[in-house]
C-alpha atoms as one frame of an Amber mdcrd trajectory, in Angstrom:
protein
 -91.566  47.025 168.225 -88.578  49.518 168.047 -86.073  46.700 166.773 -88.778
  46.275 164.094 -88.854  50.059 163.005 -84.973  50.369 163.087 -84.872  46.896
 160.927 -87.664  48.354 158.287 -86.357  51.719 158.004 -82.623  50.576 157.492
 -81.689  53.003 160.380 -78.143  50.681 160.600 -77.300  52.387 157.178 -76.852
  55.944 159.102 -75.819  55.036 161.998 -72.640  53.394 160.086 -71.974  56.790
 158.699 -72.835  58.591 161.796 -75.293  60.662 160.430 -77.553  61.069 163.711
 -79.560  64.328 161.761 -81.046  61.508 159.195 -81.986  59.235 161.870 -83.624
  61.559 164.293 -85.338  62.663 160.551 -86.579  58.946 159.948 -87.689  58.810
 163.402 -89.327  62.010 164.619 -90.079  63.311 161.087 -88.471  66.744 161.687
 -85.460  67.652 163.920 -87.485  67.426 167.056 -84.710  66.957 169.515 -81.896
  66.901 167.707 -80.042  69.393 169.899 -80.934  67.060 172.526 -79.493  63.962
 170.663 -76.541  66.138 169.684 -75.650  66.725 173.277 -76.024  63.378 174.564
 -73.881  61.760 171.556 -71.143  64.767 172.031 -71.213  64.064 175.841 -70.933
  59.887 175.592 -68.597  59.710 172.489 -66.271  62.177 174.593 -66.313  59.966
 177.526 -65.468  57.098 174.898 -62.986  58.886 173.355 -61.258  59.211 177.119
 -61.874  63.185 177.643 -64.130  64.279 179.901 -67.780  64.670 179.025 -67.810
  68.473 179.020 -64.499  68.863 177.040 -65.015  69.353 173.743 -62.357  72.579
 173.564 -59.757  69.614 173.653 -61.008  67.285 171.553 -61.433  69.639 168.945
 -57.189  70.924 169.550 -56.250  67.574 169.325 -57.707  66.775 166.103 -56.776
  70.588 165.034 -60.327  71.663 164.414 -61.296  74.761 164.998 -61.477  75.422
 168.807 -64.809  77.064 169.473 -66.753  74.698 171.542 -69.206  74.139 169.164
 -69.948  70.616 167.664 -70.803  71.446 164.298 -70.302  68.815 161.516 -66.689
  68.729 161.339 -66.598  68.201 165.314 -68.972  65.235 164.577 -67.878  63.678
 161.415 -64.073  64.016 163.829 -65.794  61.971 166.876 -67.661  59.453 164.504
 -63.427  58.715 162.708 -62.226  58.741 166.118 -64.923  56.471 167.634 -64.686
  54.112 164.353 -60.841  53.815 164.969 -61.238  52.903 168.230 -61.925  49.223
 166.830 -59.081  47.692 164.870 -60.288  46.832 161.227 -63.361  48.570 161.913
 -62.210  52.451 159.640 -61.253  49.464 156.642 -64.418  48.055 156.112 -65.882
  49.436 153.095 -69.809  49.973 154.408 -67.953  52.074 157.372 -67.645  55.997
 156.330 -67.978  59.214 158.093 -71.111  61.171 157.691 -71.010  63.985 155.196
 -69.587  67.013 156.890 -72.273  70.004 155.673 -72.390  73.264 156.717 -75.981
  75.156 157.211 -76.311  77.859 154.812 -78.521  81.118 156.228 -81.505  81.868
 154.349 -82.062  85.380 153.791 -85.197  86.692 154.914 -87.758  87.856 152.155
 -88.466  91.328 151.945 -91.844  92.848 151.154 -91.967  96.135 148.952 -93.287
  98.915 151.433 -95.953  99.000 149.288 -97.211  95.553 150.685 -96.567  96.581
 153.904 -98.803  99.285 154.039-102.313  99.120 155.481-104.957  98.542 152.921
């Protein structure tokens, strides 16, 4: 049954770009457990990658990101290249790309005239 909703919901298509936010979208129909997913692919693409699971200050000198600990975008759009190049061809193929390195935006908070705010 899960092969089938992967296959009908052309879930390949982001995974090939590494865009695990769309997929846990498609899937959960919010970002209900992204973080989760977020730390489990950090933790398993590090060990891929040869560092340790918790060493993400490294990985990010090496591939001179900013070194802050956090995996933001650029940290994962970095493991997705690295990961890709780890197969020879693989970074060539034309369907192959890096997900879409975005950063989230604040939104400011909406304030109410005191007016409004007053009891009635």
């Amino acid at each position: 049954m899960s092969l089938f909703y992967w296959d009908t919901r052309d879930l390949n298509r982001w995974t090939g770009e590494g865009d695990a936010e769309t997929i846990t979208k498609k899937i959960n129909g919010g970002k209900n457990g992204l973080a989760d997913w977020f730390g489990r692919l950090t933790r398993i693409s590090l060990v891929l990658l040869g560092y340790r699971a918790d060493n993400v200050l490294q990985f990010q000198a090496d591939q001179r990101l900013q070194v802050d600990g956090d995996v933001g975008p650029k940290t994962r759009a970095a493991m997705h290249t690295a990961l890709v190049a780890l197969t020879p061809g693989e970074a060539a193929r034309p369907e192959v790309e890096a997900a879409p390195v975005t950063e989230e935006k604040p939104v400011p908070v909406p304030v109410t005239p005191l007016s409004l705010d007053a009891p009635w």
